PDB file of C-alpha atoms in Angstrom:
ATOM      1  CA  MET P 287      30.382  -9.197  -7.558  1.00 71.00           C
ATOM      2  CA  THR P 288      33.358  -7.567  -9.390  1.00 83.00           C
ATOM      3  CA  ARG P 289      36.174  -5.174  -7.886  1.00 80.00           C
ATOM      4  CA  SER P 290      34.386  -2.744  -9.962  1.00 80.00           C
ATOM      5  CA  ASP P 291      30.875  -3.224  -8.984  1.00 88.00           C
ATOM      6  CA  GLU P 292      32.843  -3.035  -5.266  1.00 87.00           C
ATOM      7  CA  GLU P 293      33.894   0.076  -6.321  1.00 91.00           C
ATOM      8  CA  ALA P 294      30.682   1.591  -7.941  1.00 93.00           C
ATOM      9  CA  VAL P 295      28.930   0.459  -4.768  1.00 92.00           C
ATOM     10  CA  SER P 296      31.426   1.941  -2.595  1.00 94.00           C
ATOM     11  CA  ARG P 297      31.012   5.475  -4.447  1.00 95.00           C
ATOM     12  CA  PHE P 298      27.481   5.263  -4.300  1.00 96.00           C
ATOM     13  CA  VAL P 299      27.645   4.938  -0.452  1.00 96.00           C
ATOM     14  CA  GLU P 300      29.987   7.494   0.206  1.00 96.00           C
ATOM     15  CA  ARG P 301      27.933   9.825  -2.063  1.00 97.00           C
ATOM     16  CA  PHE P 302      24.487   9.331  -0.315  1.00 96.00           C
ATOM     17  CA  ALA P 303      26.369   9.114   3.070  1.00 96.00           C
ATOM     18  CA  ALA P 304      27.921  12.801   2.000  1.00 96.00           C
ATOM     19  CA  GLU P 305      24.177  13.897   1.409  1.00 96.00           C
ATOM     20  CA  MET P 306      22.631  12.528   4.428  1.00 93.00           C
ATOM     21  CA  THR P 307      25.750  14.511   6.182  1.00 96.00           C
ATOM     22  CA  GLU P 308      24.941  17.594   4.502  1.00 95.00           C
ATOM     23  CA  ALA P 309      21.121  17.335   5.632  1.00 92.00           C
ATOM     24  CA  GLY P 310      22.306  17.180   9.371  1.00 92.00           C
ATOM     25  CA  MET P 311      23.241  13.382   9.955  1.00 93.00           C
ATOM     26  CA  GLN P 312      26.207  12.567  12.000  1.00 95.00           C
ATOM     27  CA  ARG P 313      28.767  11.725   9.439  1.00 97.00           C
ATOM     28  CA  MET P 314      29.594   8.135  10.738  1.00 97.00           C
ATOM     29  CA  ALA P 315      25.963   7.268  11.171  1.00 96.00           C
ATOM     30  CA  ALA P 316      25.415   8.281   7.373  1.00 96.00           C
ATOM     31  CA  ARG P 317      28.192   5.878   6.124  1.00 97.00           C
ATOM     32  CA  VAL P 318      27.078   2.950   8.000  1.00 97.00           C
ATOM     33  CA  PHE P 319      23.367   3.579   7.247  1.00 95.00           C
ATOM     34  CA  ALA P 320      24.364   4.104   3.630  1.00 95.00           C
ATOM     35  CA  ALA P 321      26.230   0.843   3.554  1.00 96.00           C
ATOM     36  CA  LEU P 322      23.181  -1.004   5.084  1.00 95.00           C
ATOM     37  CA  LEU P 323      20.989   0.458   2.763  1.00 93.00           C
ATOM     38  CA  ALA P 324      23.220  -0.844  -0.408  1.00 94.00           C
ATOM     39  CA  SER P 325      23.865  -4.025   1.264  1.00 94.00           C
ATOM     40  CA  GLU P 326      21.574  -7.180  -0.381  1.00 91.00           C
ATOM     41  CA  ASN P 327      19.962  -8.071   2.943  1.00 90.00           C
ATOM     42  CA  ALA P 328      20.100  -4.735   4.438  1.00 91.00           C
ATOM     43  CA  SER P 329      21.954  -6.522   7.186  1.00 93.00           C
ATOM     44  CA  LEU P 330      25.569  -6.401   8.131  1.00 95.00           C
ATOM     45  CA  THR P 331      27.501  -7.459  11.216  1.00 94.00           C
ATOM     46  CA  SER P 332      30.209  -4.550  12.814  1.00 94.00           C
ATOM     47  CA  ALA P 333      33.088  -6.464  11.171  1.00 94.00           C
ATOM     48  CA  GLU P 334      31.785  -6.458   7.853  1.00 95.00           C
ATOM     49  CA  LEU P 335      30.698  -2.365   8.411  1.00 96.00           C
ATOM     50  CA  ALA P 336      34.396  -1.642   9.606  1.00 96.00           C
ATOM     51  CA  GLU P 337      35.908  -3.748   6.691  1.00 95.00           C
ATOM     52  CA  GLN P 338      33.591  -2.131   4.174  1.00 95.00           C
ATOM     53  CA  LEU P 339      33.902   1.378   5.477  1.00 96.00           C
ATOM     54  CA  VAL P 340      37.666   1.074   6.512  1.00 95.00           C
ATOM     55  CA  ILE P 341      36.639   2.441  10.019  1.00 96.00           C
ATOM     56  CA  SER P 342      37.402   1.249  13.755  1.00 95.00           C
ATOM     57  CA  PRO P 343      34.833  -1.046  15.557  1.00 93.00           C
ATOM     58  CA  ALA P 344      34.500   1.851  17.737  1.00 95.00           C
ATOM     59  CA  ALA P 345      33.408   3.918  15.050  1.00 96.00           C
ATOM     60  CA  VAL P 346      30.957   1.238  14.062  1.00 96.00           C
ATOM     61  CA  SER P 347      29.350   1.204  17.480  1.00 95.00           C
ATOM     62  CA  GLY P 348      28.967   5.082  17.994  1.00 96.00           C
ATOM     63  CA  ALA P 349      27.042   4.854  14.624  1.00 97.00           C
ATOM     64  CA  ILE P 350      24.720   1.763  15.565  1.00 96.00           C
ATOM     65  CA  ARG P 351      24.176   3.518  19.008  1.00 95.00           C
ATOM     66  CA  TYR P 352      22.857   6.615  17.196  1.00 94.00           C
ATOM     67  CA  LEU P 353      20.765   4.773  14.520  1.00 93.00           C
ATOM     68  CA  THR P 354      19.261   2.306  17.130  1.00 91.00           C
ATOM     69  CA  GLN P 355      18.416   5.541  19.173  1.00 89.00           C
ATOM     70  CA  VAL P 356      16.624   7.444  16.224  1.00 85.00           C
ATOM     71  CA  GLY P 357      14.924   3.958  15.451  1.00 83.00           C
ATOM     72  CA  MET P 358      16.611   3.613  11.946  1.00 88.00           C
ATOM     73  CA  VAL P 359      18.438   0.257  12.501  1.00 92.00           C
ATOM     74  CA  ALA P 360      17.875  -2.510  15.143  1.00 89.00           C
ATOM     75  CA  ARG P 361      20.490  -5.088  16.670  1.00 90.00           C
ATOM     76  CA  GLU P 362      19.746  -9.049  16.202  1.00 90.00           C
ATOM     77  CA  ARG P 363      21.853 -11.759  17.272  1.00 86.00           C
ATOM     78  CA  GLU P 364      23.169 -13.962  14.729  1.00 78.00           C
ATOM     79  CA  PRO P 365      21.520 -17.567  15.706  1.00 79.00           C
ATOM     80  CA  GLY P 366      23.978 -19.965  17.303  1.00 81.00           C
ATOM     81  CA  THR P 367      26.454 -17.203  17.817  1.00 79.00           C
ATOM     82  CA  ARG P 368      27.256 -14.427  20.287  1.00 81.00           C
ATOM     83  CA  ARG P 369      27.629 -11.827  17.282  1.00 85.00           C
ATOM     84  CA  GLU P 370      25.142  -8.958  16.497  1.00 89.00           C
ATOM     85  CA  ARG P 371      23.799  -8.035  12.684  1.00 92.00           C
ATOM     86  CA  TYR P 372      22.783  -5.004  12.397  1.00 94.00           C
ATOM     87  CA  VAL P 373      19.465  -4.535  10.152  1.00 92.00           C
ATOM     88  CA  LEU P 374      17.575  -1.926   8.574  1.00 90.00           C
ATOM     89  CA  HIS P 375      13.764  -1.456   9.735  1.00 79.00           C
ATOM     90  CA  ASN P 376      11.299  -2.407   6.745  1.00 73.00           C
ATOM     91  CA  GLU P 377      10.036   0.319   5.185  1.00 76.00           C
ATOM     92  CA  ILE P 378      12.450   2.602   7.010  1.00 75.00           C
ATOM     93  CA  TRP P 379      11.526   5.926   5.261  1.00 76.00           C
ATOM     94  CA  TYR P 380       7.661   5.169   5.847  1.00 74.00           C
ATOM     95  CA  GLU P 381       8.230   4.494   9.820  1.00 74.00           C
ATOM     96  CA  THR P 382      10.818   7.597  10.187  1.00 73.00           C
ATOM     97  CA  PHE P 383       8.286  10.062   8.502  1.00 74.00           C
ATOM     98  CA  THR P 384       5.635   8.602  10.634  1.00 72.00           C
ATOM     99  CA  ARG P 385       7.630   9.247  13.729  1.00 72.00           C
ATOM    100  CA  ARG P 386       8.441  12.624  12.100  1.00 72.00           C
ATOM    101  CA  ASP P 387       4.621  13.115  12.377  1.00 70.00           C
ATOM    102  CA  GLN P 388       4.209  12.662  15.772  1.00 79.00           C
ATOM    103  CA  VAL P 389       6.967  15.139  16.478  1.00 80.00           C
ATOM    104  CA  LEU P 390       4.818  17.743  14.173  1.00 84.00           C
ATOM    105  CA  THR P 391       1.911  17.098  16.471  1.00 87.00           C
ATOM    106  CA  ARG P 392       3.730  17.368  19.999  1.00 89.00           C
ATOM    107  CA  TRP P 393       5.632  20.729  18.597  1.00 90.00           C
ATOM    108  CA  GLU P 394       2.292  22.036  17.352  1.00 93.00           C
ATOM    109  CA  LYS P 395       0.496  21.661  21.033  1.00 94.00           C
ATOM    110  CA  VAL P 396       3.440  23.151  22.432  1.00 95.00           C
ATOM    111  CA  LEU P 397       3.158  26.311  20.091  1.00 94.00           C
ATOM    112  CA  ARG P 398      -0.550  26.563  20.648  1.00 95.00           C
ATOM    113  CA  GLU P 399       0.151  26.722  24.086  1.00 95.00           C
ATOM    114  CA  GLY P 400       2.694  29.298  23.597  1.00 95.00           C
ATOM    115  CA  ALA P 401       0.861  31.394  21.697  1.00 95.00           C
ATOM    116  CA  ASP P 402      -2.157  31.796  24.145  1.00 95.00           C
ATOM    117  CA  THR P 403       0.704  32.415  26.448  1.00 95.00           C
ATOM    118  CA  LEU P 404       2.338  35.496  24.355  1.00 95.00           C
ATOM    119  CA  GLY P 405      -0.941  36.509  23.637  1.00 93.00           C
ATOM    120  CA  PRO P 406      -2.537  36.668  19.950  1.00 88.00           C
ATOM    121  CA  ASP P 407      -2.153  40.448  20.110  1.00 93.00           C
ATOM    122  CA  THR P 408       1.671  40.597  20.382  1.00 96.00           C
ATOM    123  CA  ALA P 409       4.087  39.901  17.702  1.00 95.00           C
ATOM    124  CA  ALA P 410       5.576  37.055  19.484  1.00 94.00           C
ATOM    125  CA  GLY P 411       1.848  35.452  19.692  1.00 94.00           C
ATOM    126  CA  ALA P 412       1.097  35.959  16.236  1.00 95.00           C
ATOM    127  CA  ARG P 413       4.397  34.568  15.058  1.00 96.00           C
ATOM    128  CA  THR P 414       4.201  31.649  17.446  1.00 95.00           C
ATOM    129  CA  ALA P 415       0.451  31.126  16.252  1.00 95.00           C
ATOM    130  CA  GLU P 416       1.895  31.199  12.610  1.00 96.00           C
ATOM    131  CA  THR P 417       4.342  28.369  13.331  1.00 94.00           C
ATOM    132  CA  ALA P 418       1.926  26.015  14.753  1.00 94.00           C
ATOM    133  CA  ASP P 419      -0.288  26.663  11.730  1.00 95.00           C
ATOM    134  CA  PHE P 420       2.851  25.640   9.657  1.00 94.00           C
ATOM    135  CA  PHE P 421       3.100  22.562  11.848  1.00 90.00           C
ATOM    136  CA  ALA P 422      -0.511  21.613  11.629  1.00 92.00           C
ATOM    137  CA  PHE P 423      -0.349  21.888   7.664  1.00 93.00           C
ATOM    138  CA  LEU P 424       2.681  20.026   7.443  1.00 89.00           C
ATOM    139  CA  GLN P 425       0.963  17.390   9.471  1.00 87.00           C
ATOM    140  CA  ASP P 426      -2.273  17.175   7.261  1.00 88.00           C
ATOM    141  CA  GLU P 427      -0.073  16.828   4.279  1.00 89.00           C
ATOM    142  CA  MET P 428       2.322  14.083   5.755  1.00 85.00           C
ATOM    143  CA  THR P 429      -0.515  12.187   6.647  1.00 84.00           C
ATOM    144  CA  SER P 430      -2.551  12.460   3.081  1.00 88.00           C
ATOM    145  CA  MET P 431       1.014  11.717   1.567  1.00 88.00           C
ATOM    146  CA  LEU P 432       1.932   8.832   3.474  1.00 85.00           C
ATOM    147  CA  ASP P 433      -1.534   7.422   2.319  1.00 88.00           C
ATOM    148  CA  ARG P 434      -0.822   7.948  -1.273  1.00 91.00           C
ATOM    149  CA  TRP P 435       2.608   6.117  -0.929  1.00 87.00           C
ATOM    150  CA  ARG P 436       0.824   3.382   0.782  1.00 87.00           C
ATOM    151  CA  GLU P 437      -1.662   3.436  -2.078  1.00 91.00           C
ATOM    152  CA  ARG P 438       1.145   3.477  -4.892  1.00 91.00           C
ATOM    153  CA  LYS P 439       3.268   0.846  -2.973  1.00 87.00           C
ATOM    154  CA  GLU P 440       0.020  -1.531  -2.868  1.00 89.00           C
ATOM    155  CA  ALA P 441      -1.038  -0.912  -6.552  1.00 90.00           C
ATOM    156  CA  ARG P 442       2.659  -1.625  -7.495  1.00 86.00           C
ATOM    157  CA  GLY P 443       2.941  -4.873  -5.666  1.00 83.00           C
ATOM    158  CA  ALA P 444      -0.432  -5.826  -7.256  1.00 76.00           C
ATOM    159  CA  GLN P 445       1.420  -5.250 -10.380  1.00 75.00           C
ATOM    160  CA  SER P 446       3.953  -7.461  -9.918  1.00 62.00           C
TER     161      SER P 446
END
């Protein structure tokens, strides 16, 4: 890769990381995630991440801790060494949204219980019930959307 290619990749990593930070992800975690996403094998060591992003090993460690907790990155041992590689999960976005669907299910359940507790004839109960309905709608749409994504991906794979 030429120096200008490396600079272009670096600009992409920082730009995408900024977008993810704007959406609520921790800044360093977003940078590490974007660097892994942009890497050829979706896998880098701590030293490679620190060098590429010009950050400390402690910053890499903190970002990796967060990314593993939210299920976006896995740790793998390099065969024959004590070094760990950090790897993006396959189908990261599909898995992330599938987990989000599970969260919506739990939230909807609690909200329905809350609406019953607050009472259907109260403003708070009606507002809580509407929020539960919204999450039920999102869940239905998410399931349908993820099914359509699978079909699209399989069709695209069949064309290759």
